[in-house]
């Protein structure tokens, strides 16, 4: 993240520290918990601090680091985005369509480089 100059690096480091602290606390308290409590705490940790972190935070970093011209090809509706609510899924599909239209009006990378070159001259 540092090498790509990720703007929210400090916050992301704090999220990792929180995750480590949460797991450390869980490990320290294992002896005091019964099996069901351990199972529930581990499930909560995996869901909240592991999966959600990867799905939201780490994917956000990848998205932030992806050039706009590459996003155009990858940013499209996929069934994996379904929440199984007909109205919400329909609205989300429309948002993806609007995003695709916006890409059509966005200058290509070559055009951006060319424009930047002419500003320097």
mmCIF file of C-alpha atoms in Angstrom:
data_model
loop_
_atom_site.group_PDB
_atom_site.id
_atom_site.type_symbol
_atom_site.label_atom_id
_atom_site.label_comp_id
_atom_site.label_asym_id
_atom_site.label_seq_id
_atom_site.Cartn_x
_atom_site.Cartn_y
_atom_site.Cartn_z
ATOM 1 C CA UNK A 1 0.000 0.000 0.000
ATOM 2 C CA UNK A 2 2.871 2.308 0.737
ATOM 3 C CA UNK A 3 4.446 1.643 -2.667
ATOM 4 C CA UNK A 4 1.236 2.687 -4.471
ATOM 5 C CA UNK A 5 0.789 5.789 -2.286
ATOM 6 C CA UNK A 6 -2.540 4.595 -0.927
ATOM 7 C CA UNK A 7 -4.146 7.674 0.609
ATOM 8 C CA UNK A 8 -5.848 5.887 3.524
ATOM 9 C CA UNK A 9 -2.786 3.887 4.580
ATOM 10 C CA UNK A 10 -2.764 5.139 8.186
ATOM 11 C CA UNK A 11 -6.375 4.082 8.721
ATOM 12 C CA UNK A 12 -5.745 0.715 7.084
ATOM 13 C CA UNK A 13 -2.824 0.078 9.426
ATOM 14 C CA UNK A 14 -5.140 0.825 12.364
ATOM 15 C CA UNK A 15 -7.675 -1.668 11.011
ATOM 16 C CA UNK A 16 -4.960 -4.332 10.920
ATOM 17 C CA UNK A 17 -3.908 -3.482 14.485
ATOM 18 C CA UNK A 18 -7.547 -3.732 15.626
ATOM 19 C CA UNK A 19 -7.829 -7.110 13.948
ATOM 20 C CA UNK A 20 -4.660 -8.369 15.655
ATOM 21 C CA UNK A 21 -5.801 -7.016 19.029
ATOM 22 C CA UNK A 22 -9.215 -8.660 18.690
ATOM 23 C CA UNK A 23 -7.663 -12.025 17.870
ATOM 24 C CA UNK A 24 -5.103 -11.671 20.669
ATOM 25 C CA UNK A 25 -7.889 -10.944 23.165
ATOM 26 C CA UNK A 26 -9.819 -13.952 21.949
ATOM 27 C CA UNK A 27 -6.789 -16.205 22.377
ATOM 28 C CA UNK A 28 -6.100 -14.851 25.880
ATOM 29 C CA UNK A 29 -9.677 -15.644 26.936
ATOM 30 C CA UNK A 30 -9.978 -19.121 25.430
ATOM 31 C CA UNK A 31 -9.514 -20.863 28.761
ATOM 32 C CA UNK A 32 -12.442 -18.965 30.281
ATOM 33 C CA UNK A 33 -14.876 -19.739 27.463
ATOM 34 C CA UNK A 34 -16.903 -22.851 26.805
ATOM 35 C CA UNK A 35 -16.893 -24.524 23.402
ATOM 36 C CA UNK A 36 -19.996 -22.701 22.112
ATOM 37 C CA UNK A 37 -18.601 -19.306 23.177
ATOM 38 C CA UNK A 38 -15.288 -20.078 21.479
ATOM 39 C CA UNK A 39 -17.093 -21.146 18.334
ATOM 40 C CA UNK A 40 -19.260 -17.999 18.333
ATOM 41 C CA UNK A 41 -16.298 -15.703 18.976
ATOM 42 C CA UNK A 42 -14.231 -17.319 16.239
ATOM 43 C CA UNK A 43 -17.130 -17.086 13.815
ATOM 44 C CA UNK A 44 -17.602 -13.409 14.689
ATOM 45 C CA UNK A 45 -13.884 -12.732 14.256
ATOM 46 C CA UNK A 46 -13.705 -14.497 10.894
ATOM 47 C CA UNK A 47 -16.811 -12.753 9.620
ATOM 48 C CA UNK A 48 -16.198 -9.275 10.990
ATOM 49 C CA UNK A 49 -12.464 -8.846 11.022
ATOM 50 C CA UNK A 50 -11.353 -11.182 8.288
ATOM 51 C CA UNK A 51 -13.930 -11.589 5.539
ATOM 52 C CA UNK A 52 -15.413 -8.103 5.817
ATOM 53 C CA UNK A 53 -11.937 -6.609 5.853
ATOM 54 C CA UNK A 54 -10.930 -8.445 2.703
ATOM 55 C CA UNK A 55 -14.223 -7.807 0.938
ATOM 56 C CA UNK A 56 -14.456 -4.123 1.794
ATOM 57 C CA UNK A 57 -11.069 -2.668 2.634
ATOM 58 C CA UNK A 58 -8.643 -4.733 0.579
ATOM 59 C CA UNK A 59 -10.886 -4.756 -2.483
ATOM 60 C CA UNK A 60 -11.141 -0.957 -2.134
ATOM 61 C CA UNK A 61 -7.345 -0.694 -2.299
ATOM 62 C CA UNK A 62 -7.259 -2.843 -5.423
ATOM 63 C CA UNK A 63 -9.997 -0.724 -6.990
ATOM 64 C CA UNK A 64 -8.172 2.479 -6.055
ATOM 65 C CA UNK A 65 -5.005 1.172 -7.695
ATOM 66 C CA UNK A 66 -6.705 0.078 -10.932
ATOM 67 C CA UNK A 67 -6.314 2.455 -13.886
ATOM 68 C CA UNK A 68 -9.590 3.883 -15.170
ATOM 69 C CA UNK A 69 -9.250 2.240 -18.573
ATOM 70 C CA UNK A 70 -9.004 -1.173 -16.879
ATOM 71 C CA UNK A 71 -11.986 -0.486 -14.632
ATOM 72 C CA UNK A 72 -14.176 -0.031 -17.660
ATOM 73 C CA UNK A 73 -13.637 -3.661 -18.615
ATOM 74 C CA UNK A 74 -14.074 -5.105 -15.126
ATOM 75 C CA UNK A 75 -16.781 -2.906 -13.610
ATOM 76 C CA UNK A 76 -19.949 -4.612 -14.727
ATOM 77 C CA UNK A 77 -22.886 -6.292 -13.015
ATOM 78 C CA UNK A 78 -22.240 -9.830 -11.810
ATOM 79 C CA UNK A 79 -24.657 -12.244 -10.166
ATOM 80 C CA UNK A 80 -22.316 -12.299 -7.163
ATOM 81 C CA UNK A 81 -23.558 -8.777 -6.376
ATOM 82 C CA UNK A 82 -27.151 -9.959 -5.950
ATOM 83 C CA UNK A 83 -28.735 -9.397 -2.559
ATOM 84 C CA UNK A 84 -31.784 -11.398 -3.650
ATOM 85 C CA UNK A 85 -34.122 -8.457 -3.413
ATOM 86 C CA UNK A 86 -35.705 -7.787 -6.787
ATOM 87 C CA UNK A 87 -35.924 -4.010 -6.334
ATOM 88 C CA UNK A 88 -32.447 -3.510 -4.874
ATOM 89 C CA UNK A 89 -30.828 -5.781 -7.479
ATOM 90 C CA UNK A 90 -32.619 -3.889 -10.260
ATOM 91 C CA UNK A 91 -31.392 -0.540 -8.893
ATOM 92 C CA UNK A 92 -27.848 -1.846 -8.575
ATOM 93 C CA UNK A 93 -27.891 -3.103 -12.165
ATOM 94 C CA UNK A 94 -28.984 0.367 -13.284
ATOM 95 C CA UNK A 95 -26.100 1.914 -11.334
ATOM 96 C CA UNK A 96 -23.654 -0.359 -13.148
ATOM 97 C CA UNK A 97 -25.197 0.667 -16.477
ATOM 98 C CA UNK A 98 -24.785 4.338 -15.554
ATOM 99 C CA UNK A 99 -21.152 3.686 -14.603
ATOM 100 C CA UNK A 100 -20.547 2.030 -17.980
ATOM 101 C CA UNK A 101 -22.062 5.054 -19.731
ATOM 102 C CA UNK A 102 -19.812 7.364 -17.706
ATOM 103 C CA UNK A 103 -16.787 5.399 -18.914
ATOM 104 C CA UNK A 104 -17.822 6.157 -22.496
ATOM 105 C CA UNK A 105 -17.376 9.882 -21.751
ATOM 106 C CA UNK A 106 -14.119 9.432 -19.880
ATOM 107 C CA UNK A 107 -10.947 10.163 -21.863
ATOM 108 C CA UNK A 108 -8.692 7.193 -22.529
ATOM 109 C CA UNK A 109 -5.304 6.900 -20.889
ATOM 110 C CA UNK A 110 -3.596 7.947 -24.123
ATOM 111 C CA UNK A 111 -5.761 11.065 -24.293
ATOM 112 C CA UNK A 112 -4.919 11.932 -20.676
ATOM 113 C CA UNK A 113 -1.193 11.579 -21.393
ATOM 114 C CA UNK A 114 -1.545 13.686 -24.542
ATOM 115 C CA UNK A 115 -3.493 16.389 -22.678
ATOM 116 C CA UNK A 116 -0.919 16.387 -19.885
ATOM 117 C CA UNK A 117 1.893 16.697 -22.470
ATOM 118 C CA UNK A 118 0.266 19.722 -24.101
ATOM 119 C CA UNK A 119 -0.222 21.408 -20.711
ATOM 120 C CA UNK A 120 3.511 21.133 -20.082
ATOM 121 C CA UNK A 121 4.460 22.689 -23.424
#
